[in-house]
């Protein structure tokens, strides 16, 4: 159905819908291990969003393309794309978009780059936003990253407390 939605959006000359459909297609292709198709669809969505001045679509596809590279172990490429996405969301005044960039950037810093301090800082910043809007699921994801930082630093009790807070929900413990 996603390919049909993209074809329909193209036939109707609806570039925003094309951007959205391409982004969803890219995610589907990645889930099916069609990595070349996924990267091409993300790139096409990003280029189209930029060509029509659709900044939110640009930011979303930058985050998704960065996440794609992150999952494939391409940390350097992901880092640059996350930085671009952060600039886009900052220009839009989109705190939610910036929080997603920070959450993903924290994962990249911790697990790929080994930058524990950068991971902690980004996870804390993202957690503040997610807490402020009541998004406990994503706040908990931030806590998991911070627990990873604590564990590597030998702060096992704090890591355990954060992990338990994640398991119980951030409003508990």
Short mmCIF file of C-alpha atoms in Angstrom, two decimals:
data_model
loop_
_atom_site.label_atom_id
_atom_site.label_comp_id
_atom_site.label_asym_id
_atom_site.label_seq_id
_atom_site.Cartn_x
_atom_site.Cartn_y
_atom_site.Cartn_z
CA UNK A 1 0.00 0.00 0.00
CA UNK A 2 2.88 2.38 0.66
CA UNK A 3 4.15 2.10 -2.89
CA UNK A 4 0.61 2.77 -4.12
CA UNK A 5 0.39 5.84 -1.86
CA UNK A 6 3.66 7.14 -3.27
CA UNK A 7 2.50 6.56 -6.87
CA UNK A 8 -0.83 8.28 -6.14
CA UNK A 9 0.91 11.28 -4.52
CA UNK A 10 3.19 11.56 -7.52
CA UNK A 11 0.25 11.36 -9.95
CA UNK A 12 -1.58 14.04 -7.96
CA UNK A 13 1.55 16.21 -7.91
CA UNK A 14 1.52 16.25 -4.09
CA UNK A 15 5.21 16.49 -3.13
CA UNK A 16 4.62 16.61 0.63
CA UNK A 17 2.71 13.34 0.49
CA UNK A 18 5.49 11.94 -1.70
CA UNK A 19 8.04 12.86 0.97
CA UNK A 20 5.96 11.16 3.66
CA UNK A 21 5.33 8.03 1.58
CA UNK A 22 9.01 7.74 0.62
CA UNK A 23 10.04 8.03 4.26
CA UNK A 24 7.64 5.25 5.25
CA UNK A 25 8.76 3.13 2.31
CA UNK A 26 12.39 3.56 3.34
CA UNK A 27 11.58 2.33 6.84
CA UNK A 28 9.74 -0.66 5.41
CA UNK A 29 12.61 -1.47 3.05
CA UNK A 30 15.04 -1.38 5.96
CA UNK A 31 12.82 -3.72 8.00
CA UNK A 32 12.87 -6.11 5.03
CA UNK A 33 16.69 -5.89 4.85
CA UNK A 34 16.51 -4.09 1.49
CA UNK A 35 19.18 -1.64 2.56
CA UNK A 36 20.03 -0.17 -0.85
CA UNK A 37 16.36 0.51 -1.55
CA UNK A 38 15.95 1.94 1.96
CA UNK A 39 18.89 4.32 1.59
CA UNK A 40 17.72 5.41 -1.87
CA UNK A 41 14.19 6.09 -0.61
CA UNK A 42 15.44 8.06 2.43
CA UNK A 43 17.75 10.07 0.18
CA UNK A 44 15.02 10.76 -2.37
CA UNK A 45 12.61 11.84 0.38
CA UNK A 46 15.25 14.15 1.85
CA UNK A 47 16.13 15.70 -1.52
CA UNK A 48 12.46 16.22 -2.39
CA UNK A 49 11.71 17.78 1.01
CA UNK A 50 14.61 20.19 0.53
CA UNK A 51 13.59 21.06 -3.02
CA UNK A 52 10.09 22.13 -1.93
CA UNK A 53 11.17 23.81 1.31
CA UNK A 54 9.39 21.26 3.49
CA UNK A 55 11.61 21.71 6.55
CA UNK A 56 9.77 19.33 8.88
CA UNK A 57 9.95 16.60 6.25
CA UNK A 58 13.64 17.41 5.81
CA UNK A 59 14.27 17.12 9.56
CA UNK A 60 12.30 13.90 9.92
CA UNK A 61 14.10 12.26 7.02
CA UNK A 62 17.49 13.43 8.29
CA UNK A 63 16.75 11.75 11.64
CA UNK A 64 15.52 8.58 9.95
CA UNK A 65 18.46 8.43 7.55
CA UNK A 66 20.84 9.01 10.48
CA UNK A 67 19.13 6.21 12.41
CA UNK A 68 19.50 3.95 9.39
CA UNK A 69 23.23 4.64 9.28
CA UNK A 70 23.48 4.21 13.05
CA UNK A 71 21.88 0.76 12.87
CA UNK A 72 24.34 -0.21 10.14
CA UNK A 73 27.28 0.90 12.30
CA UNK A 74 28.06 4.00 10.26
CA UNK A 75 28.50 6.30 13.25
CA UNK A 76 30.34 9.10 11.47
CA UNK A 77 27.67 9.43 8.81
CA UNK A 78 24.91 9.28 11.43
CA UNK A 79 26.59 11.98 13.50
CA UNK A 80 26.64 14.44 10.60
CA UNK A 81 23.02 13.76 9.71
CA UNK A 82 21.88 14.18 13.33
CA UNK A 83 23.69 17.54 13.43
CA UNK A 84 21.87 18.65 10.27
CA UNK A 85 18.54 17.51 11.70
CA UNK A 86 19.21 19.42 14.92
CA UNK A 87 19.81 22.60 12.88
CA UNK A 88 16.55 22.12 11.00
CA UNK A 89 14.49 21.50 14.14
CA UNK A 90 16.15 24.42 15.95
CA UNK A 91 15.25 26.72 13.04
CA UNK A 92 11.65 25.47 13.23
CA UNK A 93 11.52 25.89 17.02
CA UNK A 94 10.59 22.20 17.18
CA UNK A 95 11.55 20.97 20.66
CA UNK A 96 10.14 17.52 19.98
CA UNK A 97 12.32 17.08 16.91
CA UNK A 98 15.37 18.28 18.81
CA UNK A 99 14.59 15.86 21.66
CA UNK A 100 14.47 12.95 19.20
CA UNK A 101 17.81 14.06 17.75
CA UNK A 102 19.28 14.18 21.26
CA UNK A 103 17.90 10.79 22.24
CA UNK A 104 19.33 9.18 19.11
CA UNK A 105 22.55 11.16 19.45
CA UNK A 106 22.91 9.88 23.01
CA UNK A 107 22.65 6.29 21.75
CA UNK A 108 25.25 7.01 19.09
CA UNK A 109 27.59 8.68 21.59
CA UNK A 110 27.29 5.84 24.08
CA UNK A 111 27.31 2.70 21.97
CA UNK A 112 29.28 3.71 18.86
CA UNK A 113 31.52 6.64 19.76
CA UNK A 114 32.22 5.73 23.39
CA UNK A 115 31.52 9.34 24.43
CA UNK A 116 29.91 8.76 27.81
CA UNK A 117 29.75 12.43 28.81
CA UNK A 118 28.17 13.40 25.47
CA UNK A 119 25.68 10.54 25.83
CA UNK A 120 24.75 11.58 29.36
CA UNK A 121 24.31 15.23 28.41
CA UNK A 122 22.15 14.51 25.35
CA UNK A 123 20.05 11.91 27.19
CA UNK A 124 19.42 14.33 30.05
CA UNK A 125 18.42 17.11 27.64
CA UNK A 126 16.04 14.80 25.80
CA UNK A 127 14.60 13.48 29.07
CA UNK A 128 13.79 17.02 30.23
CA UNK A 129 11.74 17.62 27.07
CA UNK A 130 9.99 14.23 27.13
CA UNK A 131 9.14 14.66 30.84
CA UNK A 132 7.73 18.14 30.15
CA UNK A 133 5.25 16.74 27.62
CA UNK A 134 4.41 13.58 29.57
CA UNK A 135 6.08 11.18 27.11
CA UNK A 136 7.10 8.63 29.73
CA UNK A 137 8.06 5.96 27.20
CA UNK A 138 10.71 8.14 25.58
CA UNK A 139 11.81 9.57 28.90
CA UNK A 140 12.39 5.97 29.99
CA UNK A 141 14.52 5.39 26.88
CA UNK A 142 16.66 8.32 28.00
CA UNK A 143 16.99 6.71 31.44
CA UNK A 144 18.22 3.48 29.86
CA UNK A 145 20.96 5.39 28.05
CA UNK A 146 21.94 7.21 31.25
CA UNK A 147 22.00 3.83 33.05
CA UNK A 148 24.44 2.60 30.39
CA UNK A 149 26.69 5.57 31.10
CA UNK A 150 26.48 4.94 34.85
CA UNK A 151 27.24 1.24 34.45
CA UNK A 152 30.35 1.90 32.38
CA UNK A 153 31.52 4.47 34.93
CA UNK A 154 31.20 1.90 37.72
CA UNK A 155 28.14 3.56 39.27
CA UNK A 156 26.26 0.28 39.41
CA UNK A 157 23.72 1.32 42.06
CA UNK A 158 22.72 4.41 40.11
CA UNK A 159 22.59 2.38 36.89
CA UNK A 160 20.38 -0.19 38.59
CA UNK A 161 18.09 2.53 39.97
CA UNK A 162 17.74 4.11 36.53
CA UNK A 163 17.05 0.72 34.94
CA UNK A 164 14.44 -0.08 37.57
CA UNK A 165 12.87 3.34 37.03
CA UNK A 166 12.68 2.50 33.32
CA UNK A 167 11.07 -0.87 34.04
CA UNK A 168 8.54 0.62 36.48
CA UNK A 169 8.01 3.85 34.60
CA UNK A 170 9.77 7.17 35.22
CA UNK A 171 7.20 8.35 37.76
CA UNK A 172 7.95 5.43 40.07
CA UNK A 173 10.98 4.76 42.37
#
